[in-house]
Amino acid sequence: MTDDRTLPMQQPQWSRRETDPDEQETVFADQDAVTPPTMPLGDQAGWQSARTDPGVRPSPPPYQPPQPQYGPPSAQPPAGQDAQTMIISERATPIFAWLVVVDGPDRNSIGTVHSLHPETTTIGRVAGNRIVLKDETVSAQHARIRREAKEGQEPTFALFDMGSRNGIFAGDKDSYRQEEQRVYRHELQDGDYLLVGETTLVFKRL
């Protein structure tokens, strides 16, 4: 008969009594075997100290109190939007002005509307002027109209004689052809009639 020295396995003594949760023994796992939690970059130094010294616990991130909000809720900007409001810069009021040909030797030009340049408009017989009049009594460079700004007032359009041979006459419809209406510098008014050579123009503005 074989000499078997193997000890027989003892059957566990099972108890039908339910274990009281207060009597259960808590088993702690080895701290080095536990995967460390993810820490913010600012707390890595404290976490490294905790790994080298088991008695040191990493400090939690500092408490950030909520920022106070001032004013009624309707005054608070929506989330994700800038609180600053863009200020619309002041724009200069545009001024529209023009000369209309109402009479002259060039019958085809009657009714032509010439818009004035925002700065300077030249008038003459030859090409290169902004307003070219087909009139042999008009000088090559007869006149110019310049926009002038005055402090506290609306800009005006001033008419200048450029040393023309036959001159410039300005006034209302009944008197603009008279000799005393000859001008060398004249601030144009809406509805003024101008005689340049033998061509009549009317100044209009908005």
C-alpha positions as a Markdown table, in Angstrom:
| # | Residue | x | y | z |
|---|---|---|---|---|
| 1 | Met | 0.0 | 0.0 | 0.0 |
| 2 | Thr | 1.4 | 3.4 | -1.1 |
| 3 | Asp | 2.5 | 5.7 | 1.7 |
| 4 | Asp | 0.6 | 8.9 | 0.8 |
| 5 | Arg | 1.7 | 11.8 | 3.0 |
| 6 | Thr | -0.6 | 14.3 | 1.3 |
| 7 | Leu | -2.7 | 16.0 | 3.8 |
| 8 | Pro | -6.4 | 15.8 | 3.0 |
| 9 | Met | -8.0 | 19.1 | 2.2 |
| 10 | Gln | -10.2 | 20.3 | 4.9 |
| 11 | Gln | -13.7 | 21.2 | 3.9 |
| 12 | Pro | -14.5 | 24.9 | 4.8 |
| 13 | Gln | -17.0 | 25.4 | 7.5 |
| 14 | Trp | -19.6 | 27.5 | 5.8 |
| 15 | Ser | -21.7 | 29.6 | 8.0 |
| 16 | Arg | -25.2 | 30.5 | 7.0 |
| 17 | Arg | -25.1 | 33.6 | 9.1 |
| 18 | Glu | -24.9 | 36.7 | 6.9 |
| 19 | Thr | -21.9 | 38.9 | 7.4 |
| 20 | Asp | -22.5 | 42.1 | 9.2 |
| 21 | Pro | -21.1 | 45.0 | 7.1 |
| 22 | Asp | -19.8 | 46.6 | 10.4 |
| 23 | Glu | -17.8 | 43.4 | 11.1 |
| 24 | Gln | -16.1 | 43.3 | 7.7 |
| 25 | Glu | -12.4 | 44.0 | 7.6 |
| 26 | Thr | -11.2 | 46.6 | 5.2 |
| 27 | Val | -8.2 | 45.4 | 3.2 |
| 28 | Phe | -5.9 | 48.2 | 2.0 |
| 29 | Ala | -4.0 | 47.6 | -1.2 |
| 30 | Asp | -0.4 | 48.5 | -1.6 |
| 31 | Gln | -0.1 | 52.2 | -2.3 |
| 32 | Asp | 2.6 | 51.7 | -4.9 |
| 33 | Ala | 0.4 | 49.3 | -6.9 |
| 34 | Val | -2.3 | 51.9 | -7.2 |
| 35 | Thr | -2.3 | 54.0 | -10.4 |
| 36 | Pro | -1.9 | 57.6 | -9.4 |
| 37 | Pro | -4.7 | 60.0 | -10.5 |
| 38 | Thr | -4.0 | 62.5 | -13.2 |
| 39 | Met | -2.8 | 65.8 | -11.6 |
| 40 | Pro | -2.7 | 69.3 | -13.1 |
| 41 | Leu | 0.6 | 70.5 | -14.2 |
| 42 | Gly | 0.9 | 72.9 | -11.3 |
| 43 | Asp | 0.5 | 70.1 | -8.8 |
| 44 | Gln | 3.1 | 67.7 | -10.3 |
| 45 | Ala | 5.8 | 68.8 | -7.7 |
| 46 | Gly | 3.4 | 67.9 | -4.8 |
| 47 | Trp | 2.6 | 64.6 | -6.5 |
| 48 | Gln | 6.3 | 63.7 | -6.9 |
| 49 | Ser | 6.8 | 64.4 | -3.2 |
| 50 | Ala | 3.9 | 62.1 | -2.3 |
| 51 | Arg | 5.5 | 59.3 | -4.4 |
| 52 | Thr | 8.9 | 59.6 | -2.6 |
| 53 | Asp | 7.4 | 60.2 | 0.8 |
| 54 | Pro | 4.3 | 58.1 | 1.5 |
| 55 | Gly | 3.4 | 60.3 | 4.4 |
| 56 | Val | 2.9 | 63.4 | 2.2 |
| 57 | Arg | -0.4 | 63.9 | 0.4 |
| 58 | Pro | -0.6 | 66.1 | -2.7 |
| 59 | Ser | -2.4 | 69.4 | -2.0 |
| 60 | Pro | -5.6 | 69.9 | -3.9 |
| 61 | Pro | -5.8 | 72.8 | -6.4 |
| 62 | Pro | -6.5 | 76.2 | -4.9 |
| 63 | Tyr | -10.1 | 77.2 | -4.6 |
| 64 | Gln | -11.1 | 79.8 | -7.2 |
| 65 | Pro | -14.2 | 81.8 | -6.0 |
| 66 | Pro | -16.7 | 82.8 | -8.7 |
| 67 | Gln | -16.2 | 86.3 | -10.0 |
| 68 | Pro | -18.9 | 88.8 | -9.0 |
| 69 | Gln | -21.1 | 90.2 | -11.7 |
| 70 | Tyr | -22.2 | 93.8 | -11.5 |
| 71 | Gly | -25.3 | 95.3 | -13.0 |
| 72 | Pro | -28.6 | 93.7 | -14.0 |
| 73 | Pro | -28.5 | 90.4 | -15.7 |
| 74 | Ser | -29.5 | 92.0 | -19.0 |
| 75 | Ala | -26.3 | 94.1 | -18.9 |
| 76 | Gln | -24.1 | 91.0 | -18.8 |
| 77 | Pro | -22.7 | 90.0 | -22.3 |
| 78 | Pro | -23.6 | 86.6 | -23.6 |
| 79 | Ala | -21.1 | 83.8 | -23.0 |
| 80 | Gly | -18.3 | 83.8 | -25.5 |
| 81 | Gln | -18.8 | 87.4 | -26.6 |
| 82 | Asp | -16.6 | 90.4 | -26.0 |
| 83 | Ala | -17.9 | 93.0 | -23.5 |
| 84 | Gln | -16.6 | 95.9 | -25.5 |
| 85 | Thr | -18.8 | 97.7 | -28.0 |
| 86 | Met | -17.3 | 99.0 | -31.2 |
| 87 | Ile | -17.8 | 102.8 | -31.5 |
| 88 | Ile | -18.8 | 104.1 | -35.0 |
| 89 | Ser | -16.5 | 106.8 | -36.1 |
| 90 | Glu | -18.0 | 110.0 | -37.2 |
| 91 | Arg | -18.3 | 110.3 | -41.0 |
| 92 | Ala | -18.1 | 113.6 | -42.9 |
| 93 | Thr | -21.5 | 114.5 | -44.4 |
| 94 | Pro | -21.1 | 114.1 | -48.2 |
| 95 | Ile | -21.9 | 117.1 | -50.3 |
| 96 | Phe | -23.2 | 116.7 | -53.9 |
| 97 | Ala | -22.8 | 119.6 | -56.3 |
| 98 | Trp | -22.8 | 120.0 | -60.0 |
| 99 | Leu | -23.0 | 122.4 | -62.9 |
| 100 | Val | -25.7 | 122.2 | -65.6 |
| 101 | Val | -25.2 | 123.7 | -69.0 |
| 102 | Val | -28.4 | 125.7 | -69.9 |
| 103 | Asp | -27.2 | 127.8 | -72.9 |
| 104 | Gly | -24.2 | 128.3 | -75.1 |
| 105 | Pro | -22.8 | 127.9 | -78.7 |
| 106 | Asp | -22.5 | 124.1 | -78.3 |
| 107 | Arg | -26.2 | 123.2 | -78.6 |
| 108 | Asn | -25.5 | 119.5 | -78.1 |
| 109 | Ser | -24.1 | 120.2 | -74.6 |
| 110 | Ile | -27.3 | 121.9 | -73.3 |
| 111 | Gly | -28.6 | 119.8 | -70.4 |
| 112 | Thr | -25.3 | 118.2 | -69.7 |
| 113 | Val | -24.7 | 117.7 | -65.9 |
| 114 | His | -21.1 | 118.0 | -64.7 |
| 115 | Ser | -20.5 | 116.7 | -61.2 |
| 116 | Leu | -18.0 | 118.7 | -59.2 |
| 117 | His | -15.0 | 117.0 | -57.7 |
| 118 | Pro | -14.9 | 116.8 | -53.9 |
| 119 | Glu | -11.7 | 118.9 | -53.9 |
| 120 | Thr | -11.0 | 120.9 | -57.1 |
| 121 | Thr | -12.8 | 121.1 | -60.5 |
| 122 | Thr | -11.2 | 122.8 | -63.4 |
| 123 | Ile | -13.1 | 124.4 | -66.3 |
| 124 | Gly | -11.6 | 125.2 | -69.7 |
| 125 | Arg | -11.6 | 124.7 | -73.5 |
| 126 | Val | -8.9 | 122.1 | -73.9 |
| 127 | Ala | -8.7 | 118.5 | -72.8 |
| 128 | Gly | -7.2 | 117.9 | -69.3 |
| 129 | Asn | -9.9 | 120.0 | -67.6 |
| 130 | Arg | -12.5 | 118.2 | -65.6 |
| 131 | Ile | -15.2 | 120.2 | -67.4 |
| 132 | Val | -14.4 | 120.9 | -71.1 |
| 133 | Leu | -16.6 | 123.5 | -72.9 |
| 134 | Lys | -16.7 | 123.6 | -76.7 |
| 135 | Asp | -16.7 | 127.4 | -76.8 |
| 136 | Glu | -14.1 | 129.5 | -78.6 |
| 137 | Thr | -14.6 | 132.4 | -76.1 |
| 138 | Val | -13.5 | 130.1 | -73.2 |
| 139 | Ser | -9.8 | 130.1 | -72.3 |
| 140 | Ala | -7.8 | 127.0 | -72.3 |
| 141 | Gln | -7.8 | 127.1 | -68.4 |
| 142 | His | -10.6 | 129.4 | -67.7 |
| 143 | Ala | -11.7 | 128.8 | -64.1 |
| 144 | Arg | -11.6 | 126.4 | -61.2 |
| 145 | Ile | -14.0 | 125.5 | -58.3 |
| 146 | Arg | -12.5 | 124.5 | -55.0 |
| 147 | Arg | -14.3 | 123.0 | -52.1 |
| 148 | Glu | -13.5 | 125.0 | -48.9 |
| 149 | Ala | -14.2 | 123.9 | -45.3 |
| 150 | Lys | -15.0 | 126.5 | -42.7 |
| 151 | Glu | -14.9 | 125.8 | -38.9 |
| 152 | Gly | -18.4 | 125.4 | -37.5 |
| 153 | Gln | -20.0 | 125.9 | -41.0 |
| 154 | Glu | -20.9 | 123.7 | -43.9 |
| 155 | Pro | -18.2 | 123.5 | -46.7 |
| 156 | Thr | -18.6 | 125.9 | -49.6 |
| 157 | Phe | -17.6 | 125.8 | -53.2 |
| 158 | Ala | -15.5 | 128.8 | -54.3 |
| 159 | Leu | -15.2 | 129.9 | -57.9 |
| 160 | Phe | -11.9 | 131.4 | -59.1 |
| 161 | Asp | -11.0 | 133.1 | -62.3 |
| 162 | Met | -7.7 | 131.6 | -63.7 |
| 163 | Gly | -6.8 | 134.8 | -65.6 |
| 164 | Ser | -9.2 | 134.2 | -68.4 |
| 165 | Arg | -9.5 | 136.7 | -71.3 |
| 166 | Asn | -13.3 | 137.1 | -71.2 |
| 167 | Gly | -13.8 | 136.7 | -67.4 |
| 168 | Ile | -16.5 | 135.0 | -65.3 |
| 169 | Phe | -19.9 | 136.5 | -64.4 |
| 170 | Ala | -22.1 | 135.1 | -61.6 |
| 171 | Gly | -25.4 | 136.1 | -60.0 |
| 172 | Asp | -29.1 | 135.4 | -60.3 |
| 173 | Lys | -30.9 | 134.7 | -63.5 |
| 174 | Asp | -31.8 | 138.3 | -64.2 |
| 175 | Ser | -28.5 | 140.0 | -63.4 |
| 176 | Tyr | -25.7 | 137.5 | -64.1 |
| 177 | Arg | -24.8 | 138.9 | -67.5 |
| 178 | Gln | -24.3 | 142.5 | -66.2 |
| 179 | Glu | -20.8 | 143.9 | -66.2 |
| 180 | Glu | -20.8 | 144.5 | -62.4 |
| 181 | Gln | -21.4 | 140.8 | -61.9 |
| 182 | Arg | -17.9 | 139.9 | -63.0 |
| 183 | Val | -16.1 | 138.0 | -60.3 |
| 184 | Tyr | -12.6 | 136.8 | -59.6 |
| 185 | Arg | -13.5 | 134.8 | -56.5 |
| 186 | His | -17.1 | 133.9 | -55.7 |
| 187 | Glu | -18.7 | 131.6 | -53.1 |
| 188 | Leu | -21.3 | 129.7 | -55.1 |
| 189 | Gln | -24.9 | 129.6 | -53.8 |
| 190 | Asp | -27.4 | 127.0 | -54.8 |
| 191 | Gly | -29.1 | 128.3 | -58.0 |
| 192 | Asp | -26.4 | 130.7 | -59.1 |
| 193 | Tyr | -26.0 | 131.4 | -62.8 |
| 194 | Leu | -22.5 | 131.5 | -64.3 |
| 195 | Leu | -21.4 | 133.0 | -67.6 |
| 196 | Val | -18.1 | 131.4 | -68.8 |
| 197 | Gly | -17.3 | 132.8 | -72.2 |
| 198 | Glu | -20.6 | 132.5 | -74.0 |
| 199 | Thr | -21.7 | 129.4 | -72.1 |
| 200 | Thr | -24.3 | 129.7 | -69.3 |
| 201 | Leu | -24.2 | 127.2 | -66.4 |
| 202 | Val | -26.3 | 126.8 | -63.3 |
| 203 | Phe | -24.8 | 125.7 | -60.0 |
| 204 | Lys | -26.8 | 123.2 | -57.9 |
| 205 | Arg | -26.0 | 121.4 | -54.6 |
| 206 | Leu | -27.5 | 119.2 | -52.0 |
